[in-house]
PDB file of C-alpha atoms and ligand atoms in Angstrom:
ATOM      1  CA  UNK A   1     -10.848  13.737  -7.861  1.00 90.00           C
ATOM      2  CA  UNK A   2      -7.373  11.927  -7.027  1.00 95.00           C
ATOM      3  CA  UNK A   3      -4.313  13.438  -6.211  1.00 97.00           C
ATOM      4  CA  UNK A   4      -0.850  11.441  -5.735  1.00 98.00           C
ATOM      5  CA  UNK A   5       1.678  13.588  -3.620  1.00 98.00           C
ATOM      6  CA  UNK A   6       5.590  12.463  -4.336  1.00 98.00           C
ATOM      7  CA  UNK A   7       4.571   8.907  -4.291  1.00 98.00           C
ATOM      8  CA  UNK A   8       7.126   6.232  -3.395  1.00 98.00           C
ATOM      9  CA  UNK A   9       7.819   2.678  -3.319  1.00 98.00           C
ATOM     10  CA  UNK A  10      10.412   0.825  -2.094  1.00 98.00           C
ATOM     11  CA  UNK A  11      10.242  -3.020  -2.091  1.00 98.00           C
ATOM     12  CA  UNK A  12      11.818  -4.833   0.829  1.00 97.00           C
ATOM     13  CA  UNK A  13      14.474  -6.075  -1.585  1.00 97.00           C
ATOM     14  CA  UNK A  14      15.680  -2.260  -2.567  1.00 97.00           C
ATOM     15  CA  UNK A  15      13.956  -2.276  -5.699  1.00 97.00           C
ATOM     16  CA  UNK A  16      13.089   1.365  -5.963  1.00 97.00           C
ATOM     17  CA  UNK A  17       9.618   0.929  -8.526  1.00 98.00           C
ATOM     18  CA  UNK A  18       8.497   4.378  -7.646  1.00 98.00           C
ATOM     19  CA  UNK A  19      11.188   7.591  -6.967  1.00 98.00           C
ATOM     20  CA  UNK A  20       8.149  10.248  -6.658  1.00 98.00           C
ATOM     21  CA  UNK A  21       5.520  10.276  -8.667  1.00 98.00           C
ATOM     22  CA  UNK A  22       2.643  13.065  -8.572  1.00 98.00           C
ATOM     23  CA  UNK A  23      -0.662  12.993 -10.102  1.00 97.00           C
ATOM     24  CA  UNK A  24      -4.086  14.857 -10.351  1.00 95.00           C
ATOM     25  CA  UNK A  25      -7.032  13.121 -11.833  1.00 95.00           C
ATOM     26  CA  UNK A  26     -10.132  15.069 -12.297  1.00 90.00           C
ATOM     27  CA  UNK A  27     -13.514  13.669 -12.152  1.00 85.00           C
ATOM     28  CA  UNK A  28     -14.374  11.776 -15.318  1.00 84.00           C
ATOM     29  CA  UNK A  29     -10.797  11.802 -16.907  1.00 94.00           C
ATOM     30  CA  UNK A  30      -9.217   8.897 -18.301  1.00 96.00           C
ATOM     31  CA  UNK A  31      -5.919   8.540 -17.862  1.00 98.00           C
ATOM     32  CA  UNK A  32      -3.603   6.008 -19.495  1.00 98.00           C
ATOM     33  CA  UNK A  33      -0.059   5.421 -17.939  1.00 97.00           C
ATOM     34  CA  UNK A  34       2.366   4.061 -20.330  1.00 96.00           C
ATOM     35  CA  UNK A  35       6.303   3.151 -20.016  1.00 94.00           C
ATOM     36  CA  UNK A  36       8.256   0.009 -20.904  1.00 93.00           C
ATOM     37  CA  UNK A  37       7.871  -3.218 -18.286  1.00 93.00           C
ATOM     38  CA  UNK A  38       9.420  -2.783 -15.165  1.00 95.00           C
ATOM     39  CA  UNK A  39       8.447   1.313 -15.394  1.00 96.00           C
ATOM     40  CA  UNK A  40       6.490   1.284 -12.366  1.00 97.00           C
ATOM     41  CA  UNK A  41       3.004   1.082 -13.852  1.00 97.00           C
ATOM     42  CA  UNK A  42       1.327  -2.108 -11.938  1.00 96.00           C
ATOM     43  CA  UNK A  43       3.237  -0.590  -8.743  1.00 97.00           C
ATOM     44  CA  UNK A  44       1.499   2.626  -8.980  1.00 97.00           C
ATOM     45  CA  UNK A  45      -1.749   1.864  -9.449  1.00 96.00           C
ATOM     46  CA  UNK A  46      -1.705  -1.115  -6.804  1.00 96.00           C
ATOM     47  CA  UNK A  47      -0.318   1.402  -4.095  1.00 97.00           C
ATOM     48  CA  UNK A  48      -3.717   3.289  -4.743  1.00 96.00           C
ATOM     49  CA  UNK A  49      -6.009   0.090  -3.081  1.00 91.00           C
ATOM     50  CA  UNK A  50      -2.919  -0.818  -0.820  1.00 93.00           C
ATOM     51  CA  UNK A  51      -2.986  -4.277  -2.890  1.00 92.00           C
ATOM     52  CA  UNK A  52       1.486  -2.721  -2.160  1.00 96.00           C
ATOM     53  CA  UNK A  53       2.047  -0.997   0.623  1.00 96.00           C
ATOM     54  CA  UNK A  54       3.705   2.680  -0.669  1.00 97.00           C
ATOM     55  CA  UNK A  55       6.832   3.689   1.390  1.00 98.00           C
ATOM     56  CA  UNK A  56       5.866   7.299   1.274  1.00 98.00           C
ATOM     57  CA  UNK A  57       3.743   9.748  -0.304  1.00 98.00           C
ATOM     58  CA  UNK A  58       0.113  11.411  -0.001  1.00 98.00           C
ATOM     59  CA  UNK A  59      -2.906   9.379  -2.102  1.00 98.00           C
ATOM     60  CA  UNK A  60      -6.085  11.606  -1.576  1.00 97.00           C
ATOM     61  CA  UNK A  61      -9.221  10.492  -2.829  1.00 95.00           C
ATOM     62  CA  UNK A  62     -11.948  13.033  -2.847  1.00 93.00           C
ATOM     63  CA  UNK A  63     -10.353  14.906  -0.323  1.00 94.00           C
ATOM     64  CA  UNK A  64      -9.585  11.499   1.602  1.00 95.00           C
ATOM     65  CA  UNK A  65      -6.434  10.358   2.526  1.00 96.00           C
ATOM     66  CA  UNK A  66      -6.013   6.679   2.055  1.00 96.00           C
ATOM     67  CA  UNK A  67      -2.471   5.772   2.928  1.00 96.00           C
ATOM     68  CA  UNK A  68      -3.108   6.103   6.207  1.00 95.00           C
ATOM     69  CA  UNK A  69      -6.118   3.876   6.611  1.00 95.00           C
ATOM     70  CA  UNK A  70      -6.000   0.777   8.385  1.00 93.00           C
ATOM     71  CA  UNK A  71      -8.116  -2.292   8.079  1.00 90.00           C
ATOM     72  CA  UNK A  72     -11.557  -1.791   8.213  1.00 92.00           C
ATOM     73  CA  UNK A  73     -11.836   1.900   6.196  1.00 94.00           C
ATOM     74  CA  UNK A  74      -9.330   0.426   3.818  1.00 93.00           C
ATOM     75  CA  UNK A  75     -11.879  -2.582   3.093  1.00 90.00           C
ATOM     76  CA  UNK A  76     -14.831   0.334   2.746  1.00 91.00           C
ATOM     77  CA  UNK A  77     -12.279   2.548   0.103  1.00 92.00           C
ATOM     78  CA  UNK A  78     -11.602  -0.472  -2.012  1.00 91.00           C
ATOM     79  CA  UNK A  79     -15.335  -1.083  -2.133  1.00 90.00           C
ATOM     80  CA  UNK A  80     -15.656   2.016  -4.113  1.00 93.00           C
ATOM     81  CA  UNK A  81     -12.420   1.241  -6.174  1.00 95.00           C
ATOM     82  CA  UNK A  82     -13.354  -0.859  -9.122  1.00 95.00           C
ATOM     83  CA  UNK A  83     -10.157  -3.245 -10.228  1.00 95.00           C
ATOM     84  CA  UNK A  84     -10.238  -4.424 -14.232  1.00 96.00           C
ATOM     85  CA  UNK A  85      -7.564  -7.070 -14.337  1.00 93.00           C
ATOM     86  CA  UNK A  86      -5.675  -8.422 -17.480  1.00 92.00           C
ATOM     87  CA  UNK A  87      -6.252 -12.000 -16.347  1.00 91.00           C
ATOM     88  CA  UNK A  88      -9.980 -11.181 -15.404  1.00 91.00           C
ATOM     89  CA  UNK A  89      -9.588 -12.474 -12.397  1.00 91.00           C
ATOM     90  CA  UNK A  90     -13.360 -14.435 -12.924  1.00 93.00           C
ATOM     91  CA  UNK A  91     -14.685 -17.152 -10.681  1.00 89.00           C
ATOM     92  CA  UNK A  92     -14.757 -19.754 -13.919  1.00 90.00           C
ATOM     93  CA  UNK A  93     -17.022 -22.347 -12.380  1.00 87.00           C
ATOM     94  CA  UNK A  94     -20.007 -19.611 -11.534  1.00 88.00           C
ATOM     95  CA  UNK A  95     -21.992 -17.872 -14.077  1.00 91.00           C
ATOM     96  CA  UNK A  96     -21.600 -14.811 -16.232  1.00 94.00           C
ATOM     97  CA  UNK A  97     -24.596 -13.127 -13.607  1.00 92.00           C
ATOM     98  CA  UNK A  98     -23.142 -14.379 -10.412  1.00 90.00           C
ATOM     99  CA  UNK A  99     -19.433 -13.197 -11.544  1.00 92.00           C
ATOM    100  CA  UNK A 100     -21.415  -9.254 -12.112  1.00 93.00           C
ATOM    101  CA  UNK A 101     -23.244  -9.564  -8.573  1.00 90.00           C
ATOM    102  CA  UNK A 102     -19.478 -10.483  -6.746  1.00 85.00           C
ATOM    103  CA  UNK A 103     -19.069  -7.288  -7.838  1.00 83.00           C
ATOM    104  CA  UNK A 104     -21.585  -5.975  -5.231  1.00 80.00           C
ATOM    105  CA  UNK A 105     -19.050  -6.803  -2.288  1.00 73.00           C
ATOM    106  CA  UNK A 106     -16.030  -5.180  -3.653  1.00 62.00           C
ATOM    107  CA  UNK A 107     -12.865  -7.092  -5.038  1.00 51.00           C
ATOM    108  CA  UNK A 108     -12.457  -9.166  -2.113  1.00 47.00           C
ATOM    109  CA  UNK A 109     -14.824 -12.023   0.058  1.00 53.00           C
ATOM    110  CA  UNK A 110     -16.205 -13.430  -3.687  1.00 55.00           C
ATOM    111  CA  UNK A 111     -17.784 -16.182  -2.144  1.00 56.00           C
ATOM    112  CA  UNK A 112     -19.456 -14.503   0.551  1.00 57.00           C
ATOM    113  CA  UNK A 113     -21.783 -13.797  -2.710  1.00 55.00           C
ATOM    114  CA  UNK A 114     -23.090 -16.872  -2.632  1.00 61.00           C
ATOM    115  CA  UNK A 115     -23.921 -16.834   0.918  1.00 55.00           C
ATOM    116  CA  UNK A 116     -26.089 -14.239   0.707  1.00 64.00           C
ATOM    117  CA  UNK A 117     -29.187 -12.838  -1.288  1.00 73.00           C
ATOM    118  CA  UNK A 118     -29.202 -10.235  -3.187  1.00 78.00           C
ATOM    119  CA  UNK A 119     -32.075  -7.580  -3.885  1.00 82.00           C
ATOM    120  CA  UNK A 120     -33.604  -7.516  -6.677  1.00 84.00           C
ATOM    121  CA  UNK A 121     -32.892  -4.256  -7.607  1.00 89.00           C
ATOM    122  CA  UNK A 122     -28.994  -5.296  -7.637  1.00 89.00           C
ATOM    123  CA  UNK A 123     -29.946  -8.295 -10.216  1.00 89.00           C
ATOM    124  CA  UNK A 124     -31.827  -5.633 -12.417  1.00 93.00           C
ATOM    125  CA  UNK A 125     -29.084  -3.583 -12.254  1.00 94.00           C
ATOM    126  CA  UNK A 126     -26.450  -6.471 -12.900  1.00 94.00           C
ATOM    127  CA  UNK A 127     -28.591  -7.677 -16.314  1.00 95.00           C
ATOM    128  CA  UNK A 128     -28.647  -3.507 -17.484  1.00 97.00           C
ATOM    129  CA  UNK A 129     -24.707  -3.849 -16.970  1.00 97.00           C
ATOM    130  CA  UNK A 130     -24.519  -6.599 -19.031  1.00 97.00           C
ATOM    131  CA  UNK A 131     -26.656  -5.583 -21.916  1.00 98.00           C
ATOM    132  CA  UNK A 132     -24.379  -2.506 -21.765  1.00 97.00           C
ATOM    133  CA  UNK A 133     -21.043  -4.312 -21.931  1.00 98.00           C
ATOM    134  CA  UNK A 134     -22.620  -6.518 -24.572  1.00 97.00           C
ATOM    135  CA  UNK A 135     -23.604  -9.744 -23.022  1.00 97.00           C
ATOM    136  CA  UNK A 136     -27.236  -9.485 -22.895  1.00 96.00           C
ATOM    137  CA  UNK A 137     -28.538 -13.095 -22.814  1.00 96.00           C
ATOM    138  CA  UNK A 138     -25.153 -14.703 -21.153  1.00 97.00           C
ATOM    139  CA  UNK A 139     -26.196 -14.566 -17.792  1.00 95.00           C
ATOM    140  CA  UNK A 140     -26.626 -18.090 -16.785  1.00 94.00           C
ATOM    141  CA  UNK A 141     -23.306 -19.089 -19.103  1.00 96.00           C
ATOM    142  CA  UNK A 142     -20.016 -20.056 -17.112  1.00 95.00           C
ATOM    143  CA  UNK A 143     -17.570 -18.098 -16.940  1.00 95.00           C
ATOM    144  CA  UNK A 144     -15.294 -20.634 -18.707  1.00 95.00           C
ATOM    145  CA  UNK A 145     -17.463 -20.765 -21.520  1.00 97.00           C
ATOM    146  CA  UNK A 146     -16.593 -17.237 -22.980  1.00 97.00           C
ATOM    147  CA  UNK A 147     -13.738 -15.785 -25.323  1.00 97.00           C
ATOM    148  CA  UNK A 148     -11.545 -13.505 -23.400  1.00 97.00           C
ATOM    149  CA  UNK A 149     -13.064 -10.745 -24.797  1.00 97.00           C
ATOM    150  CA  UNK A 150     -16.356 -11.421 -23.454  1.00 98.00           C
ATOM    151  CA  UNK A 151     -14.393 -12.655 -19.909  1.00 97.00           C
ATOM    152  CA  UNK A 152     -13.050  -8.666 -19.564  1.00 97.00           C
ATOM    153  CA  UNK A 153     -16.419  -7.752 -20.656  1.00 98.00           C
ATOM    154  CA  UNK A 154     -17.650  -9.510 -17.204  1.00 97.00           C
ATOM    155  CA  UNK A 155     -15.151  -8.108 -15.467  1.00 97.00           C
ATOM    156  CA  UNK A 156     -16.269  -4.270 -16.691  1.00 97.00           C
ATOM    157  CA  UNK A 157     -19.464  -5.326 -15.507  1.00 97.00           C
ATOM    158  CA  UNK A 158     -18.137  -6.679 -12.011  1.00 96.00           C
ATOM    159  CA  UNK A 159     -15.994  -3.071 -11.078  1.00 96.00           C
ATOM    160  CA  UNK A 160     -19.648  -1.176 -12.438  1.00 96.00           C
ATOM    161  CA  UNK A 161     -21.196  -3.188 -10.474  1.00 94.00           C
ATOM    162  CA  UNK A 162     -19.578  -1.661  -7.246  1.00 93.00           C
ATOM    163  CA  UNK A 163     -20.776   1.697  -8.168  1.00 94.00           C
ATOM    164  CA  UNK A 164     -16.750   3.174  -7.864  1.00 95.00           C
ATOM    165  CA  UNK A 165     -15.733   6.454  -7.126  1.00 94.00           C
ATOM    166  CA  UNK A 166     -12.500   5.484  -8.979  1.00 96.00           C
ATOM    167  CA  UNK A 167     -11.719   2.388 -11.877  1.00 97.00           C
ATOM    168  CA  UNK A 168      -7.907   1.010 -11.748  1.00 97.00           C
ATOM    169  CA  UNK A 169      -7.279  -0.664 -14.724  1.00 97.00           C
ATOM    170  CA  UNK A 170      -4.383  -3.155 -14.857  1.00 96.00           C
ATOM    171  CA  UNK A 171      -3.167  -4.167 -18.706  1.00 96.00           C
ATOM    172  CA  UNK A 172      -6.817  -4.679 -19.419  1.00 96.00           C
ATOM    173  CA  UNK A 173      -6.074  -5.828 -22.915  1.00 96.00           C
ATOM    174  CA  UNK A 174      -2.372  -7.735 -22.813  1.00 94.00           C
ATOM    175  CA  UNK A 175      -4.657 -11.010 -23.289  1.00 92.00           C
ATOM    176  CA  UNK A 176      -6.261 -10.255 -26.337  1.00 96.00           C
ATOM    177  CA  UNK A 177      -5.912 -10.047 -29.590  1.00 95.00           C
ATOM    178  CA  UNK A 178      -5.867  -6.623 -30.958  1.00 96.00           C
ATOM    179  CA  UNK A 179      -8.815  -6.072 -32.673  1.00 96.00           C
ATOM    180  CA  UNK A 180     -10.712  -7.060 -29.078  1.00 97.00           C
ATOM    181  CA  UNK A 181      -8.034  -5.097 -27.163  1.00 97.00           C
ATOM    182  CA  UNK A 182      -9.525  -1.958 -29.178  1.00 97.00           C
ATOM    183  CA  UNK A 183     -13.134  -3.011 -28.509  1.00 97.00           C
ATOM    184  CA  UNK A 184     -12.028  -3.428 -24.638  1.00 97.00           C
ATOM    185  CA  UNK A 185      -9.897  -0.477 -24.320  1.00 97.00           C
ATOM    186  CA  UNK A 186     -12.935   1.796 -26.217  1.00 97.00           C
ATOM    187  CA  UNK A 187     -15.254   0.302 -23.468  1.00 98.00           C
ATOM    188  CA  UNK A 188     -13.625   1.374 -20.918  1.00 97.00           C
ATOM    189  CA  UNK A 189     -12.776   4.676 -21.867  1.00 96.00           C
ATOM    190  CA  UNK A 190     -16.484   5.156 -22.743  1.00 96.00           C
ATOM    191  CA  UNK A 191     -17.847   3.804 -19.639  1.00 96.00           C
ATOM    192  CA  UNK A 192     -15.854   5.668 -17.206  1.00 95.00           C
ATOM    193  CA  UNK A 193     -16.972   8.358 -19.391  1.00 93.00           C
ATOM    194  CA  UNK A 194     -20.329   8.384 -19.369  1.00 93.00           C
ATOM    195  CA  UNK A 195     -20.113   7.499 -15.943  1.00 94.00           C
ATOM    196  CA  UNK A 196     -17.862   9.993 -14.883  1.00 94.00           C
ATOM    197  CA  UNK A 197     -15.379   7.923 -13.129  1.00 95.00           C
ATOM    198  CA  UNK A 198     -12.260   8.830 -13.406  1.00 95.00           C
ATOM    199  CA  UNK A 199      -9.811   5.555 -14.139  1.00 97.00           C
ATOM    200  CA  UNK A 200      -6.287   4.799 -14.417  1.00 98.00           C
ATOM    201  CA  UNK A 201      -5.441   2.236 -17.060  1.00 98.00           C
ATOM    202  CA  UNK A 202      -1.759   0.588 -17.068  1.00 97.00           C
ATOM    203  CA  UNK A 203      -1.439   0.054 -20.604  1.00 95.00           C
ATOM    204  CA  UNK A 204       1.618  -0.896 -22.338  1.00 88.00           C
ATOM    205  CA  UNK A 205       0.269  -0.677 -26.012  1.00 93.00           C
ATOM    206  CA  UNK A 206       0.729   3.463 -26.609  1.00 93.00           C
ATOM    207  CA  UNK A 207      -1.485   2.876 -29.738  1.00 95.00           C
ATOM    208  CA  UNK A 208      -4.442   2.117 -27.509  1.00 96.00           C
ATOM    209  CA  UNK A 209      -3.069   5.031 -25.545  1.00 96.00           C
ATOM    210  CA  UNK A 210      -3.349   7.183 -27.787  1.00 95.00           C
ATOM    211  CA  UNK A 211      -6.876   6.464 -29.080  1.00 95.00           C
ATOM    212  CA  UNK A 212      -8.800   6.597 -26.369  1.00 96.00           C
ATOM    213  CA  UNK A 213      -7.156   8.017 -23.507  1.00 96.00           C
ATOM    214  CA  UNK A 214      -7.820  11.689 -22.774  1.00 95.00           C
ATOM    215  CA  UNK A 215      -4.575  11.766 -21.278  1.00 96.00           C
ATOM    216  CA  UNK A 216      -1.396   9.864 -20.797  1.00 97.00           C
ATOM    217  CA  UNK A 217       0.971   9.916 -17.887  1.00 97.00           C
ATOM    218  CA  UNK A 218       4.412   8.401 -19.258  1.00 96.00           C
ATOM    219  CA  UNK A 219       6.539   6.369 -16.357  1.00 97.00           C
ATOM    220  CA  UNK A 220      10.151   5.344 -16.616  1.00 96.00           C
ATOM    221  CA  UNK A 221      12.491   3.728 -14.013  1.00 97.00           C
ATOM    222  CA  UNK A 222       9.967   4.950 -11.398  1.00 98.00           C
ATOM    223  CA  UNK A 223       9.612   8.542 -12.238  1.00 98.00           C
ATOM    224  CA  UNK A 224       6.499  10.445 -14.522  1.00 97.00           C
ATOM    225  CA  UNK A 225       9.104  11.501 -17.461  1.00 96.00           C
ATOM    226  CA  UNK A 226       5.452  12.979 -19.745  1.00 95.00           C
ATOM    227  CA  UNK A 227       1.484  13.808 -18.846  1.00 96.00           C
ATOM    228  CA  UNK A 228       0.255  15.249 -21.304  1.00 95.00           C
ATOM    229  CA  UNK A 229      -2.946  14.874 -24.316  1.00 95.00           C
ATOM    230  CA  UNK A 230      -2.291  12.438 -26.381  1.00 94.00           C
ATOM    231  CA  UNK A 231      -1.769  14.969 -29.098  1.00 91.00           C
ATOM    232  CA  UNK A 232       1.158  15.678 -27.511  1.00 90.00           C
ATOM    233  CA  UNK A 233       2.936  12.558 -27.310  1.00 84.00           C
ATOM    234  CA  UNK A 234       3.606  12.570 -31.065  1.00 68.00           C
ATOM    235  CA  UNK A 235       5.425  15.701 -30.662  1.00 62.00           C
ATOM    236  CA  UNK A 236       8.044  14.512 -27.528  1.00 59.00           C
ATOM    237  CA  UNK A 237       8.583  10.905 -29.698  1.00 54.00           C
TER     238      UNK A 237
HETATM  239  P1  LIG B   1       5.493  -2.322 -14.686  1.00 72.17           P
HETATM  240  O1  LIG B   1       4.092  -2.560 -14.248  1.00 72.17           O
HETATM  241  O2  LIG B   1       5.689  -0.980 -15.335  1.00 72.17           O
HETATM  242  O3  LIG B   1       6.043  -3.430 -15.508  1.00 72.17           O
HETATM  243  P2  LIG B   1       6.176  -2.881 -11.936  1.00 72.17           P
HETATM  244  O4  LIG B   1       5.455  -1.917 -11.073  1.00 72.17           O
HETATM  245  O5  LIG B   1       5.635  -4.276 -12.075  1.00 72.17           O
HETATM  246  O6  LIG B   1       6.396  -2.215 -13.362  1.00 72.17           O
HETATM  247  O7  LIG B   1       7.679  -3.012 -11.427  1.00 72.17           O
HETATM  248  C1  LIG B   1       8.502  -1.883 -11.146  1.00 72.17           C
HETATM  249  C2  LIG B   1       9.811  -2.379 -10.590  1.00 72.17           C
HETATM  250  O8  LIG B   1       9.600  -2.930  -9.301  1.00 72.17           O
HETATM  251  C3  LIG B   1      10.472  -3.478 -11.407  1.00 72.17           C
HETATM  252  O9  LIG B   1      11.869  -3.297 -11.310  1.00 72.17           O
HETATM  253  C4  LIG B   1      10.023  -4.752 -10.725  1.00 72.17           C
HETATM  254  O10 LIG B   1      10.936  -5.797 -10.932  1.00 72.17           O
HETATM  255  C5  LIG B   1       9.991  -4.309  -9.280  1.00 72.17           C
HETATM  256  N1  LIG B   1       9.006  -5.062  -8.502  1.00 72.17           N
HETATM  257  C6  LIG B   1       7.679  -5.220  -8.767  1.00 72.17           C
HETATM  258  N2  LIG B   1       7.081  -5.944  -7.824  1.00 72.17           N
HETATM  259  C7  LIG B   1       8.056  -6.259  -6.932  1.00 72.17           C
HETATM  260  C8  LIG B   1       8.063  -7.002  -5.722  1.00 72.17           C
HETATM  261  N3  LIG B   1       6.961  -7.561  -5.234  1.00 72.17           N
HETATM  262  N4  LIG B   1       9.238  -7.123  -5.081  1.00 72.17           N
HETATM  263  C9  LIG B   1      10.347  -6.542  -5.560  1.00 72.17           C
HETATM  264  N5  LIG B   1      10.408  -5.823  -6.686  1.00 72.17           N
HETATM  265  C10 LIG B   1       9.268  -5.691  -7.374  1.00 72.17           C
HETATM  266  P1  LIG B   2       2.865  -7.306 -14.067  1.00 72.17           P
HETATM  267  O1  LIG B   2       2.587  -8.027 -15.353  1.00 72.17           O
HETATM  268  O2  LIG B   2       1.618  -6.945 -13.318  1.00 72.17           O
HETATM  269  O3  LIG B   2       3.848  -6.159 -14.193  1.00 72.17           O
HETATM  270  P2  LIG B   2       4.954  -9.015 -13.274  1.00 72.17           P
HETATM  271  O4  LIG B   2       4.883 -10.167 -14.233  1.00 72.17           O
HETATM  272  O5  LIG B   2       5.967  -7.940 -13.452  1.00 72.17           O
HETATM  273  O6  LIG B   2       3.513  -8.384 -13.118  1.00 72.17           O
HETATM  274  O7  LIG B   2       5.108  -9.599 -11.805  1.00 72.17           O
HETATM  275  C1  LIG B   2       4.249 -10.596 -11.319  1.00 72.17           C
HETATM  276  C2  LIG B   2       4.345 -10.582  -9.797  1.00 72.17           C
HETATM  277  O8  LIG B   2       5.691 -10.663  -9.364  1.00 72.17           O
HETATM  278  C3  LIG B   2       3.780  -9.294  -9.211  1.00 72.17           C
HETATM  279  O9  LIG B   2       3.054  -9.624  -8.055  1.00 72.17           O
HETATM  280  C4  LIG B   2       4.990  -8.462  -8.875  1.00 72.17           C
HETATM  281  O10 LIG B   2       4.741  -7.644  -7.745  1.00 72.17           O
HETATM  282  C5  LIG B   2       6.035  -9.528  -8.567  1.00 72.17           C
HETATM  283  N1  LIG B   2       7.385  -9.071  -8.957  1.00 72.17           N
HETATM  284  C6  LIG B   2       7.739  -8.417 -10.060  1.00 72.17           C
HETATM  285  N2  LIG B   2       9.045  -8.141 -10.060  1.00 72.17           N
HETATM  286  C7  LIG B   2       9.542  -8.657  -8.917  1.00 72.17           C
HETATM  287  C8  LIG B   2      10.835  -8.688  -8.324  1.00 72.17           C
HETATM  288  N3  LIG B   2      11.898  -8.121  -8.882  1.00 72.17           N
HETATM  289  N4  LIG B   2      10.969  -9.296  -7.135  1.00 72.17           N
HETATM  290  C9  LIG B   2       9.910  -9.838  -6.542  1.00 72.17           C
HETATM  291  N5  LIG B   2       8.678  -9.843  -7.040  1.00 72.17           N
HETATM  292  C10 LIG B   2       8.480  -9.246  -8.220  1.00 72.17           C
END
C-alpha cells in the first residue's frame, strides 16, 4: 500500500508543481492521474523515487517512509520501484534480453549488467517476461530494431523484471500511435493486475483513463481537484 500525506513541491525557481496532494493506493489498484500539462503529474510521481526532491510531505510505502531516506536505502527502495518511461529509456545498442536483465539491478547502474553474470534462473525468468509482454523470440534483436510499441513492451518487461513492490508509470503511451497506446496502456493495467502491484500511470489521454484504470486521480495547478472510478468522471465533466 502507498500513502501520500499533503505532498509538496516547490522548485528552486518558485514554481509551486505540487500545493498538497494526498493519496492512498491499495495493493493491486491501478491508478491513472490525469490533468492538462504543467498539472503536476510527472512531479508527483518522480517525488515518489526522489528522481525530485519533495519540499514537504509524508510518502509511506508499505508502512515505510521514504522521504526521509538517504543514499544507500533510497538506492534499495527504487530497486523495488519499477519506472515505465514514455521515451523507453532502452539501451538501443544491447539486445531485447539484455535490456529485460538491466532490469535485475533497478533503474540505475545499466551497465553494471554487463559486468556481471546472471543466474540462470533470472534469464528463465527474463524469456517468461517476454513471452508475456509479447516478444517471445526477440531476445537476441537490438533494441533499435523494434517499433515503439514493442520498445515499451521491453521496458514492461525491464520494471517486471525488478520484482516491484510499486510500478510508476510516466506517459507510457504519448509515443505511440493510438491503437498501440491502447494495447500498451491494457498491458499495463493487466500486469500490475495480475501481479498485484499497485501502479501510478501519468497519463494525459483521459480516454485511456478511463478504460483501463480502476481509478483516476485528477491534478490541476498542483492540487488533486477529482479521485474517483472512472464511472464517475463522466458525471463531474
Ligand atoms: P505535468 O507532468 O502535469 O505536465 P510537471 O510536473 O511536469 O507537470 O510540471 C508541474 C509544474 O512544475 C509546471 O509548471 C512546470 O513548468 C514546473 N516544473 C517542472 N519541472 C520543473 C523544474 N525542474 N524546475 C522548475 N519548474 C518545473
Ligand atoms: P514531461 O513531459 O515529463 O512533463 P517536460 O517536457 O514538462 O517533461 O519537461 C522536461 C524537463 O524539463 C523535465 O525534467 C522537467 O523537470 C523540466 N522542466 C519542466 N518545466 C520546467 C521549468 N519551468 N523550469 C525548469 N525545468 C523545467
Amino acid at each position: 500500500m502507498l500513502e501520500i500525506n499533503d505532498l509538496v513541491k516547490t522548485y528552486p525557481d518558485g514554481q509551486q508543481a505540487l500545493r498538497g496532494c494526498s493519496l492512498t493506493v491499495p495493493a493491486a489498484e491501478v491508478v491513472a492521474i490525469i490533468g492538462p500539462s504543467g498539472a503536476g503529474k510527472s512531479t508527483f510521481i518522480r517525488c515518489i523515487n526522489r528522481l525530485v526532491t519533495p519540499t514537504g510531505g509524508s510518502i509511506r510505502l508499505d508502512g515505510e517512509e521514504l522521504t526521509t531516506h538517504r543514499e544507500r536505502r533510497l538506492r534499495e527502495t527504487r530497486r523495488q520501484i519499477g519506472m515505465i518511461f514514455q521515451e523507453f529509456n532502452l539501451i538501443e545498442r544491447l539486445t531485447v534480453m539484455e535490456n529485460v536483465l538491466a532490469g535485475r539491478l533497478g533503474s540505475v547502474g545499466f551497465l553494471q549488467a554487463f559486468l556481471r553474470r546472471f543466474p540462470a534462473q533470472d534469464v528463465e525468468r527474463a524469456f517468461e517476461l517476454l513471452e508475456r509482454v509479447g516478444l517471445g523470440g526477440y531476445e537476441n534483436s537490438r533494441a533499435d530494431a523494434l517499433s515503439g510499441g514493442q520498445r515499451q513492451r521491453v521496458g514492461i518487461a525491464r520494471a517486471l523484471m525488478q520484482e516491484p513492490r510499486l510500478l510508476l508509470v510516466d506517459e507510457p503511451t504519448s509515443s505511440l500511435d493510438p491503437k498501440v497506446a491502447r494495447s500498451i496502456m491494457a498491458l499495463i493495467c493487466e500486469l500490475a493486475g495480475e501481479r498485484r502491484i499497485p501502479a501510478l500511470i501519468n497519463i494525459h489521454d483521459v480516454g485511456l483513463a478511463l478504460g483501463f484504470a480502476q481509478r483516476v486521480v485528477g491534478l490541476n495547478a498542483g492540487s488533486v481537484v477529482f479521485d474517483g472510478p472512472p464511472s464517475a468522471v463522466d458525471e463531474a465533466v
